[in-house]
PDB file of C-alpha atoms in Angstrom:
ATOM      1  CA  UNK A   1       1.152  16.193 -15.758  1.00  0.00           C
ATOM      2  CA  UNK A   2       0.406  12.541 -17.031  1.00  0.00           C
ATOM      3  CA  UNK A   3       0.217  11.024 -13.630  1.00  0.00           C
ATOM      4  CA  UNK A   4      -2.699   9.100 -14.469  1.00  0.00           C
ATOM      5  CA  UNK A   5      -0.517   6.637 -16.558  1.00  0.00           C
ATOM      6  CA  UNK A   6       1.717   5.609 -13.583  1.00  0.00           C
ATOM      7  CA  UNK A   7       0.578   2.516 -11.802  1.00  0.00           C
ATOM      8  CA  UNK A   8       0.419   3.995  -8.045  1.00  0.00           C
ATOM      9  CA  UNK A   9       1.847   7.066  -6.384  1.00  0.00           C
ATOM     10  CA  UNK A  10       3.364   7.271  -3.024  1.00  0.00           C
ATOM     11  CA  UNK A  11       3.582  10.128  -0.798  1.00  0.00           C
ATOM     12  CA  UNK A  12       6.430  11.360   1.245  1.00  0.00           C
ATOM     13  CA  UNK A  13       7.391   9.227   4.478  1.00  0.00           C
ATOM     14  CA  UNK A  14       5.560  10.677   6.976  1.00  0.00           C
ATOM     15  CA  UNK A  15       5.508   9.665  10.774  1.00  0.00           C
ATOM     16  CA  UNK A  16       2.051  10.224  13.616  1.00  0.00           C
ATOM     17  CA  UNK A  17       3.184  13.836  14.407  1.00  0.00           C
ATOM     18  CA  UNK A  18       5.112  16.127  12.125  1.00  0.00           C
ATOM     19  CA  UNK A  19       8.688  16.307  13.196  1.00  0.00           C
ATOM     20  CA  UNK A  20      10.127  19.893  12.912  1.00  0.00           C
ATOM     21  CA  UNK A  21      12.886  20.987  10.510  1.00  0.00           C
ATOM     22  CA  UNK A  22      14.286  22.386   7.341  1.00  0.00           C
ATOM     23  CA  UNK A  23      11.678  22.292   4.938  1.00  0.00           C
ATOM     24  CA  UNK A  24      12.032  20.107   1.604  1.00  0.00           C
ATOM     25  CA  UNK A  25      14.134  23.289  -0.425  1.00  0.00           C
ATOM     26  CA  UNK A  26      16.522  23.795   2.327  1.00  0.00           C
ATOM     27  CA  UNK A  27      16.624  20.414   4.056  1.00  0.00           C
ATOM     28  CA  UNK A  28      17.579  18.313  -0.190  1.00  0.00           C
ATOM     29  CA  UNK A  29      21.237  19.389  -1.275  1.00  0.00           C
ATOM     30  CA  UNK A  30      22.137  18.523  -4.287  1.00  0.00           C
ATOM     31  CA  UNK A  31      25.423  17.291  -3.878  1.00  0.00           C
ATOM     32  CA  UNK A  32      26.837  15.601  -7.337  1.00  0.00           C
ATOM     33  CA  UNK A  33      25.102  14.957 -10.335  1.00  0.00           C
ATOM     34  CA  UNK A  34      21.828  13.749 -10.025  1.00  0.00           C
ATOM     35  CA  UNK A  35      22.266  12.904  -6.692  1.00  0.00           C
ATOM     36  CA  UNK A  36      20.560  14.086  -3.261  1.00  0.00           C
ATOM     37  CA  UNK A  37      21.758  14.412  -0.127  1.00  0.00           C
ATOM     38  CA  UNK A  38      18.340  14.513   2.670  1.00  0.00           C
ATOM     39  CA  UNK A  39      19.742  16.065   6.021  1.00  0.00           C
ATOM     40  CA  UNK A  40      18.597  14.597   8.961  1.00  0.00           C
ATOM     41  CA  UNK A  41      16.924  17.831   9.885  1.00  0.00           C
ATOM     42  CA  UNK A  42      14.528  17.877   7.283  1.00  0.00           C
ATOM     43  CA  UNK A  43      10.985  18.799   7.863  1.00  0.00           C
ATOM     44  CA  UNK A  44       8.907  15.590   8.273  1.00  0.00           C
ATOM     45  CA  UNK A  45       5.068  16.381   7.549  1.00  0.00           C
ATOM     46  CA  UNK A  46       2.594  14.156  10.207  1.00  0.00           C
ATOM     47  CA  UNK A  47      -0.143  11.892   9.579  1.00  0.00           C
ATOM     48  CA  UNK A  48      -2.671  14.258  10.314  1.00  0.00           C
ATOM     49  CA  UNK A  49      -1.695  16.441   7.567  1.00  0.00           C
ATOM     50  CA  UNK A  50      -1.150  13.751   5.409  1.00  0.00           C
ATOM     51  CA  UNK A  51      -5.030  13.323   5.769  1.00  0.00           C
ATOM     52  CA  UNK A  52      -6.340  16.200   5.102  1.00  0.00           C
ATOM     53  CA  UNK A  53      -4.505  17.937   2.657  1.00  0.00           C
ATOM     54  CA  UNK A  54      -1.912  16.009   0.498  1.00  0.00           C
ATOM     55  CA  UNK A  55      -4.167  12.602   0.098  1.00  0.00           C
ATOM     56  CA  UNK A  56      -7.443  14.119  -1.208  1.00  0.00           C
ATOM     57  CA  UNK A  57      -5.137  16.075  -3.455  1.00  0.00           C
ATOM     58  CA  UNK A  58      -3.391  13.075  -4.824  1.00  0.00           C
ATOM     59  CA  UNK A  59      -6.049  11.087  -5.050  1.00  0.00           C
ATOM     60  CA  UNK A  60      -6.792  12.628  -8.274  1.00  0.00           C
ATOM     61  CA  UNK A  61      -4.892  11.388 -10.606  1.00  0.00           C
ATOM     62  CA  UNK A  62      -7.335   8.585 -10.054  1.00  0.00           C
ATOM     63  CA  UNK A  63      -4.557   6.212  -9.291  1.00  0.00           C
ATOM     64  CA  UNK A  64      -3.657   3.789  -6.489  1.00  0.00           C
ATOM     65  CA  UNK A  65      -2.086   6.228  -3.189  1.00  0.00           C
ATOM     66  CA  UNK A  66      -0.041   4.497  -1.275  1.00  0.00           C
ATOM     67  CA  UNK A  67       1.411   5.991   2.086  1.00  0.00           C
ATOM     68  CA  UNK A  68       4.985   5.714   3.315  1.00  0.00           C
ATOM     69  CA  UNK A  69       5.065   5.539   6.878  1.00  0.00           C
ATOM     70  CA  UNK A  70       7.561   5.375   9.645  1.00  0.00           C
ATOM     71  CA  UNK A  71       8.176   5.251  13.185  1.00  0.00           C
ATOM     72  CA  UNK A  72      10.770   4.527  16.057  1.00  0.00           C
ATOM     73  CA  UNK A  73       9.695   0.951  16.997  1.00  0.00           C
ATOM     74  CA  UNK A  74       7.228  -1.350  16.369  1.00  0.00           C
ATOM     75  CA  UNK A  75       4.356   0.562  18.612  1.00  0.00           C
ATOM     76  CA  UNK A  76       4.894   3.435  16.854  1.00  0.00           C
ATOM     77  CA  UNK A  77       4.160   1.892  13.023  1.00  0.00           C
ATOM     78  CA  UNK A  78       0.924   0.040  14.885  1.00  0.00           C
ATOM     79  CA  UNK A  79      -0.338   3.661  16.280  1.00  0.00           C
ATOM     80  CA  UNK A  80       0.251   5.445  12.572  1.00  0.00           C
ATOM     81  CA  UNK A  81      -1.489   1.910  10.724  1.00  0.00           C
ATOM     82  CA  UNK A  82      -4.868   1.936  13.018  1.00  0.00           C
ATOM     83  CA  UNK A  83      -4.544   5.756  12.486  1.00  0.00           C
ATOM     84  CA  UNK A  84      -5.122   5.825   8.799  1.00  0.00           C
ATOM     85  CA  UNK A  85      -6.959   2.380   8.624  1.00  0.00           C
ATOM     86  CA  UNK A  86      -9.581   4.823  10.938  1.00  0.00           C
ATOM     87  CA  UNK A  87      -9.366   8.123   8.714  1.00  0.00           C
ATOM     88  CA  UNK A  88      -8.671   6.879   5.431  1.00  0.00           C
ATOM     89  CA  UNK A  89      -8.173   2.782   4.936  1.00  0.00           C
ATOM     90  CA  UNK A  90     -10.597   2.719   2.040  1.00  0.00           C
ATOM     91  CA  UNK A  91      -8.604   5.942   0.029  1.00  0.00           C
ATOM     92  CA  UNK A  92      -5.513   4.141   0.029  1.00  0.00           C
ATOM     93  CA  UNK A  93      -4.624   1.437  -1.478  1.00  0.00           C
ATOM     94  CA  UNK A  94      -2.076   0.553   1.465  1.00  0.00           C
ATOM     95  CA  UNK A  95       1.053   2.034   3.056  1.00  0.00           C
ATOM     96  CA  UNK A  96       4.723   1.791   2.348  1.00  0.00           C
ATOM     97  CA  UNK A  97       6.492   0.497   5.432  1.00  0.00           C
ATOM     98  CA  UNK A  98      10.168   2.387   5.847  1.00  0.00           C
ATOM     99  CA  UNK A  99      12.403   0.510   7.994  1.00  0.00           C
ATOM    100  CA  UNK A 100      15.679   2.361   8.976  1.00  0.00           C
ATOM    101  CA  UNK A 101      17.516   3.316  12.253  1.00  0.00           C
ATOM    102  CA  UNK A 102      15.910   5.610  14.446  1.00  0.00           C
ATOM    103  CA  UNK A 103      17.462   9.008  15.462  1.00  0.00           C
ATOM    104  CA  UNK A 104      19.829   7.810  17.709  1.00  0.00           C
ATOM    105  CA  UNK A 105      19.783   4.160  17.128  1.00  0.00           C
ATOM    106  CA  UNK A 106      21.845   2.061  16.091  1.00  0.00           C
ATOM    107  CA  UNK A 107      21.991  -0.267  12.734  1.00  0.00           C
ATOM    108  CA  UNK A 108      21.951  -3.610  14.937  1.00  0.00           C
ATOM    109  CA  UNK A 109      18.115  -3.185  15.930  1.00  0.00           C
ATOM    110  CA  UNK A 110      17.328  -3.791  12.586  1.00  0.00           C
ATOM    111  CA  UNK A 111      16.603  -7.377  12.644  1.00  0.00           C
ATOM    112  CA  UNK A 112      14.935  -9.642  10.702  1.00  0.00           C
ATOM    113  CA  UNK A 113      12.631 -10.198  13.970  1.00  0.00           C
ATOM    114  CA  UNK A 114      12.064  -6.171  14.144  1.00  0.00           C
ATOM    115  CA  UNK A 115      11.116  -6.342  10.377  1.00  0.00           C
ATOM    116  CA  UNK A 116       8.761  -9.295  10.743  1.00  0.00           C
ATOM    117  CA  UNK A 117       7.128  -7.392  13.932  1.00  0.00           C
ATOM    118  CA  UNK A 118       6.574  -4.275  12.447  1.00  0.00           C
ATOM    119  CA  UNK A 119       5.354  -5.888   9.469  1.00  0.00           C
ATOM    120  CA  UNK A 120       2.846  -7.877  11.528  1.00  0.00           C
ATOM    121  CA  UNK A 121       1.381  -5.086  13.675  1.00  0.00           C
ATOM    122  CA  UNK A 122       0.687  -3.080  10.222  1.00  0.00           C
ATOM    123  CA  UNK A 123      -0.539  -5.515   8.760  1.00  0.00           C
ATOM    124  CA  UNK A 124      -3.184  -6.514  11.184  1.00  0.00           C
ATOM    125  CA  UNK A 125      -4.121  -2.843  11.456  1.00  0.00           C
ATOM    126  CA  UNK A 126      -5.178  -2.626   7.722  1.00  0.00           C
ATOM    127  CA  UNK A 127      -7.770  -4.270   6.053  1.00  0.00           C
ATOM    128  CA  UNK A 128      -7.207  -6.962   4.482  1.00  0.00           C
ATOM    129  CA  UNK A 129      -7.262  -6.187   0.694  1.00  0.00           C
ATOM    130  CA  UNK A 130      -4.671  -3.471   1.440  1.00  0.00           C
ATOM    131  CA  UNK A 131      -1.166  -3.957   0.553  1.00  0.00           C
ATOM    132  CA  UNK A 132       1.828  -3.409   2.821  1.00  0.00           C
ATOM    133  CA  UNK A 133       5.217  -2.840   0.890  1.00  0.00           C
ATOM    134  CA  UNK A 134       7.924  -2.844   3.256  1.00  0.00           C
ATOM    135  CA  UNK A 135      10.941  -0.480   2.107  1.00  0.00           C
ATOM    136  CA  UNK A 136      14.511  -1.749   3.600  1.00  0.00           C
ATOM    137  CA  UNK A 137      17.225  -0.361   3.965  1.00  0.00           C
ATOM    138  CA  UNK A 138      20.346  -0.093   1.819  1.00  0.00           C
ATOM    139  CA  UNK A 139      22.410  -3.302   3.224  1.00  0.00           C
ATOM    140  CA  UNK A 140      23.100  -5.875   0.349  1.00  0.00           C
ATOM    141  CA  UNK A 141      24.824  -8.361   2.721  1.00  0.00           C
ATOM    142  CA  UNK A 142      21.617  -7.939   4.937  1.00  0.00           C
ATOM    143  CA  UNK A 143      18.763  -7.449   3.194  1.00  0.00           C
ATOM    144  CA  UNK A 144      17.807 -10.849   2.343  1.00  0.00           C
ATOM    145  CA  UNK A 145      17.372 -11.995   5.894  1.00  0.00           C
ATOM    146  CA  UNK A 146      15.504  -8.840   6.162  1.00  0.00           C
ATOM    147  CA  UNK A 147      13.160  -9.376   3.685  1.00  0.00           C
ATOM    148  CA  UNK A 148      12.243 -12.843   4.706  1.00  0.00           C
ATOM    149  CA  UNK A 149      11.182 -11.011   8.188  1.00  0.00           C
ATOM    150  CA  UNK A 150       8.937  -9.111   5.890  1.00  0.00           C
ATOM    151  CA  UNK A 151       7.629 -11.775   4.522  1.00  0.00           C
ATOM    152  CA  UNK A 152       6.806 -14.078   7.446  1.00  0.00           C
ATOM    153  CA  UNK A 153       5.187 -10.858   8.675  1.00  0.00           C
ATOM    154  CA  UNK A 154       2.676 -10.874   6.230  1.00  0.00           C
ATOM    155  CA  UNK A 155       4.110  -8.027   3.726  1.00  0.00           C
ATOM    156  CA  UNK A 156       2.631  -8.191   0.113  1.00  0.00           C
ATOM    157  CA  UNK A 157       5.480  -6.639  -1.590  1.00  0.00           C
ATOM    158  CA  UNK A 158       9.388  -5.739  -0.920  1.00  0.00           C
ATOM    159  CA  UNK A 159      11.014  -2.339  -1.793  1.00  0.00           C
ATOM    160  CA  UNK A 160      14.696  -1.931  -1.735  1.00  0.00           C
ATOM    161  CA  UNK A 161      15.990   1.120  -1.403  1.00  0.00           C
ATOM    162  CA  UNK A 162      15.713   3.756   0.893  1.00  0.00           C
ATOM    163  CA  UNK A 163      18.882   6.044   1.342  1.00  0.00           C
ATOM    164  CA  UNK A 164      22.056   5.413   2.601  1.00  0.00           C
ATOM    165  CA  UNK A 165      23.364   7.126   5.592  1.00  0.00           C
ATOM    166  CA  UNK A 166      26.158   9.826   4.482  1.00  0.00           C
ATOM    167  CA  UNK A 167      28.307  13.321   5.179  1.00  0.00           C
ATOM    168  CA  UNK A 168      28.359  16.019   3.345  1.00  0.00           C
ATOM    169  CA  UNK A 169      31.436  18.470   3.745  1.00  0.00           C
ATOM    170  CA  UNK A 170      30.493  22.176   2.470  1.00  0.00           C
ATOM    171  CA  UNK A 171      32.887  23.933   0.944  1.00  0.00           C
ATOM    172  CA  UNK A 172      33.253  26.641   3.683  1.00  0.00           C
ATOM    173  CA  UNK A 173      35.655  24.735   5.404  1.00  0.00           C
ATOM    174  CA  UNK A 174      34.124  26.861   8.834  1.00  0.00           C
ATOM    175  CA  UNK A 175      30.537  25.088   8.317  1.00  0.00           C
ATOM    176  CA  UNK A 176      29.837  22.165  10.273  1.00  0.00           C
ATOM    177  CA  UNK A 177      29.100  18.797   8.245  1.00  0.00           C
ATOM    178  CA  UNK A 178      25.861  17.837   6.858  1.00  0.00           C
ATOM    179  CA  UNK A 179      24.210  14.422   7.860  1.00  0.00           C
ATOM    180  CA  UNK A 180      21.329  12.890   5.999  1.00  0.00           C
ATOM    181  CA  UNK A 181      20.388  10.204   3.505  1.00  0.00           C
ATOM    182  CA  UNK A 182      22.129   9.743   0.079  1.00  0.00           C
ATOM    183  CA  UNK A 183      19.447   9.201  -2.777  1.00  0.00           C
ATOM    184  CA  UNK A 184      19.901   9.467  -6.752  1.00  0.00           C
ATOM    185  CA  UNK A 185      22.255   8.106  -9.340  1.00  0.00           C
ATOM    186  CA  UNK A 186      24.640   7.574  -6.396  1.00  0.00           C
ATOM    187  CA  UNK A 187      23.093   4.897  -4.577  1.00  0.00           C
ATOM    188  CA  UNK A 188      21.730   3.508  -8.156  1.00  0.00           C
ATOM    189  CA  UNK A 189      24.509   0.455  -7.982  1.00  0.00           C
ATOM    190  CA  UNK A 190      24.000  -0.092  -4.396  1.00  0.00           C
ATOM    191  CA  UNK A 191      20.376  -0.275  -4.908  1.00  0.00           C
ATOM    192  CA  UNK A 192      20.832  -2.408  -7.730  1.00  0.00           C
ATOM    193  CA  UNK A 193      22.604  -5.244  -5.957  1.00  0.00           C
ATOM    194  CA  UNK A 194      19.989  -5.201  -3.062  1.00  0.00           C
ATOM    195  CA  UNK A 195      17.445  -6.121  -5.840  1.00  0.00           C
ATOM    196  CA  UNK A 196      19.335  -8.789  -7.130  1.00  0.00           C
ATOM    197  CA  UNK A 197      19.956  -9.896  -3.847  1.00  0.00           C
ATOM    198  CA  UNK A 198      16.230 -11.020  -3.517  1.00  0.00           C
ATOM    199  CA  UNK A 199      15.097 -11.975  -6.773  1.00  0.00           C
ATOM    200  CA  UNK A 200      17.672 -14.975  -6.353  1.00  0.00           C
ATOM    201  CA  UNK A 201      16.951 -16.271  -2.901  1.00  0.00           C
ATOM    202  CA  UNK A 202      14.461 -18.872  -3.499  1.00  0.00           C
ATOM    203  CA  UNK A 203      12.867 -18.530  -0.487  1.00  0.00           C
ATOM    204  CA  UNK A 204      11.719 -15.127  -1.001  1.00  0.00           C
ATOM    205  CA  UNK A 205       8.322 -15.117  -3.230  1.00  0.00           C
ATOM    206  CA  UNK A 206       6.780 -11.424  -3.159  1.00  0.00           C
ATOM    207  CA  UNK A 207       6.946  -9.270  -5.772  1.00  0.00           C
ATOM    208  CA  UNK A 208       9.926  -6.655  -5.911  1.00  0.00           C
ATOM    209  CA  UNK A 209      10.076  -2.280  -6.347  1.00  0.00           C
ATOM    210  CA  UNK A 210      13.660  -1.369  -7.447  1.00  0.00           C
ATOM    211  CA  UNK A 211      14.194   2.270  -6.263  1.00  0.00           C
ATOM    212  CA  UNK A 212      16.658   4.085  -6.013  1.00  0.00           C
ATOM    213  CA  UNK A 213      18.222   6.747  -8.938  1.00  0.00           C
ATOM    214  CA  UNK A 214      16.326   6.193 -11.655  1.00  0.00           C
ATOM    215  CA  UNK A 215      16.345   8.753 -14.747  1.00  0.00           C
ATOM    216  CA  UNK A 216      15.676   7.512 -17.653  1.00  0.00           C
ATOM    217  CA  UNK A 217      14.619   4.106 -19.484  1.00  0.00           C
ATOM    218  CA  UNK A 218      17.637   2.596 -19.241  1.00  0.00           C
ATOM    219  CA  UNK A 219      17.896   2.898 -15.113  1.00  0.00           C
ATOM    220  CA  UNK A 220      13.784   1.520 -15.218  1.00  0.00           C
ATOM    221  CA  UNK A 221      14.978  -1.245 -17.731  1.00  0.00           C
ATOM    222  CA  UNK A 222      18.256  -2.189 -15.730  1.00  0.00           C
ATOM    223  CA  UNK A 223      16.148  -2.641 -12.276  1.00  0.00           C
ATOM    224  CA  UNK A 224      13.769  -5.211 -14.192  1.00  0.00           C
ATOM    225  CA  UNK A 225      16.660  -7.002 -15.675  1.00  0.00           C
ATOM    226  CA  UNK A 226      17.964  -7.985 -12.247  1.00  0.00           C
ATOM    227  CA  UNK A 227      14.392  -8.890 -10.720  1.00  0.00           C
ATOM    228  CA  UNK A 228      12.327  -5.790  -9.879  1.00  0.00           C
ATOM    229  CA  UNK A 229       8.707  -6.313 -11.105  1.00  0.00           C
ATOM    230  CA  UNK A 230       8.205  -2.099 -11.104  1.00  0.00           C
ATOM    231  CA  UNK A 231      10.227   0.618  -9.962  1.00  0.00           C
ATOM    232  CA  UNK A 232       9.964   3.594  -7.788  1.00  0.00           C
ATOM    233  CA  UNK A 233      10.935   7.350  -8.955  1.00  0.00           C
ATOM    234  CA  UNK A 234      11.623  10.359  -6.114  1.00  0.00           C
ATOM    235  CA  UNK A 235      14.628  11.611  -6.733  1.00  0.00           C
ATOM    236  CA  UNK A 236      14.234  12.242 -10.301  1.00  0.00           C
ATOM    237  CA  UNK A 237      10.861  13.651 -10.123  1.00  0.00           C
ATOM    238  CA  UNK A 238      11.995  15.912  -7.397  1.00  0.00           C
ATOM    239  CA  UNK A 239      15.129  17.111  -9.983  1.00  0.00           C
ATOM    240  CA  UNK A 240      12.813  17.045 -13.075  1.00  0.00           C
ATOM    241  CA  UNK A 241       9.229  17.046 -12.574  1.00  0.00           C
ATOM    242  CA  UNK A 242       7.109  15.089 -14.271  1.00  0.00           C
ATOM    243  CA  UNK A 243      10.248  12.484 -15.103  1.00  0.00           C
ATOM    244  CA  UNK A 244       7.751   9.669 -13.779  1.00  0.00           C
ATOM    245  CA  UNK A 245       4.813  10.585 -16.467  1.00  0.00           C
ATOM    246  CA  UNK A 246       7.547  10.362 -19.041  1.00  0.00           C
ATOM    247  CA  UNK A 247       9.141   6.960 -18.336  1.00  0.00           C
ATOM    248  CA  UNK A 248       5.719   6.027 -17.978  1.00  0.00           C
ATOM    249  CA  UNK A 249       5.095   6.608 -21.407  1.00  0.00           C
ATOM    250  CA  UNK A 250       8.670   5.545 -22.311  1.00  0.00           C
ATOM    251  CA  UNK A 251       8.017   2.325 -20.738  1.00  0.00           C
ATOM    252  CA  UNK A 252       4.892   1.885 -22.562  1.00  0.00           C
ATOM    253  CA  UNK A 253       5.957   2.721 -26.281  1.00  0.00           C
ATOM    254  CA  UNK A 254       8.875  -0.001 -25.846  1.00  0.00           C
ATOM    255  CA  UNK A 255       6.766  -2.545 -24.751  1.00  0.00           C
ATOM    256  CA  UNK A 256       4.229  -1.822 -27.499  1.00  0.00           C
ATOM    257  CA  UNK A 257       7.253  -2.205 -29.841  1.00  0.00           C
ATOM    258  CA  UNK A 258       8.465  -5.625 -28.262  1.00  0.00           C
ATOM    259  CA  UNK A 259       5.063  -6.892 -28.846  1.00  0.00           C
TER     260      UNK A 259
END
């Protein structure tokens, strides 16, 4: 598949124990061109399982694994951290952090003090060389303060985005509406701005992951030009796999040429 080009691979966000649900081709609608909607009833696979099936698999490629990881609050992230630091802390090269709102929360808990907790109880569950990119959420008048919490937490990289909460309205008018996550081209401008949002705060040093619908060289080129130092691909590779071996290679033959 080429994988073994791409700087790191992340798995799936996964939380301590699996949470039950539509599985991934029944709980992803595609609902416009290129872009995703992920129901809040989808399938969420546990840490456990994580462990012993998916990691060994993906480790390989031979590349850097890093796993995404979230929880309700910040005792939660600590339990799943000094659960994988225990199984697996020298297979991975660190976890991926995903702050968003709980089931049933609301968006005002997310603080720049919740971000800089959770950061800080990960964080001292790892070991030290491993990295802890915190993933925020879609909020471009937000997301600065949020990533400084990140960063006084101890985070070693930023990651902006994850999806943005939407509703989906089928087109049998008698079916209720679907709730989930918007992901793809859709959220690509959105996701865009959040980038640029912390590459110009001066107070913000770490490195930057754009993410959020990218497709082809353009989208990977577009998210450096406004500050991302790499970029993140899921909702292309899970339309067109193998999309993240090719812009791999893309990405390589047009640097060779700038040379």
């Amino acid at each position: 598949m080429g994988y073994e080009q791409l700087g790191a691979i992340f798995t799936k966000t996964v939380t301590m124990e699996p949470r039950p649900g539509l599985p991934g081709g029944d709980g992803i609608l595609q609902v416009a061109d290129q872009t995703l909607l992920n129901r809040t009833d989808l399938r969420t696979e546990g840490a456990e399982g994580l462990v012993q099936e998916h990691l060994p698999r993906l480790r390989r490629f031979g590349v850097p694994v890093f796993v995404s990881i979230t929880a309700p609050g910040v005792p939660g992230f600590r339990k799943i951290a000094r659960y994988l630091q225990r199984e697996v802390g020298e297979q991975m090269a660190g976890v991926e952090v995903y702050i968003t709102v709980p089931p049933g929360g609301a968006g005002a808990e997310v603080t720049a003090r919740f971000v800089r907790e959770v950061t800080e109880a990960v964080r001292n569950e790892l070991r030290d060389e491993a990295a802890v990119i915190v993933k925020l959420p879609p909020w471009p008048d937000h997301i600065r303060g949020l990533a400084l919490g990140a960063q006084e937490g101890g985070a070693t990289a930023l990651a902006a985005t994850n999806t943005l909460k939407v509703l989906h309205l089928p087109t049998d008018r008698a079916a209720a509406p679907l709730v989930g996550g918007l992901s793809g081209e859709a959220l690509r401008p959105l996701a865009l701005r959040c980038v640029w949002e912390m590459a110009n705060d001066e107070k913000l040093t770490l490195p930057i992951f754009g993410t959020g619908g990218i497709f082809t060289l353009r989208d990977v080129q577009d998210y450096l030009r406004v500050g991302a130092q790499a970029v993140q691909v899921a909702s292309g590779e899970w339309l067109s796999p193998g999309l993240t071996a090719r812009l791999a290679a893309e990405v390589a033959h047009a640097d060779a040429l700038a040379r």
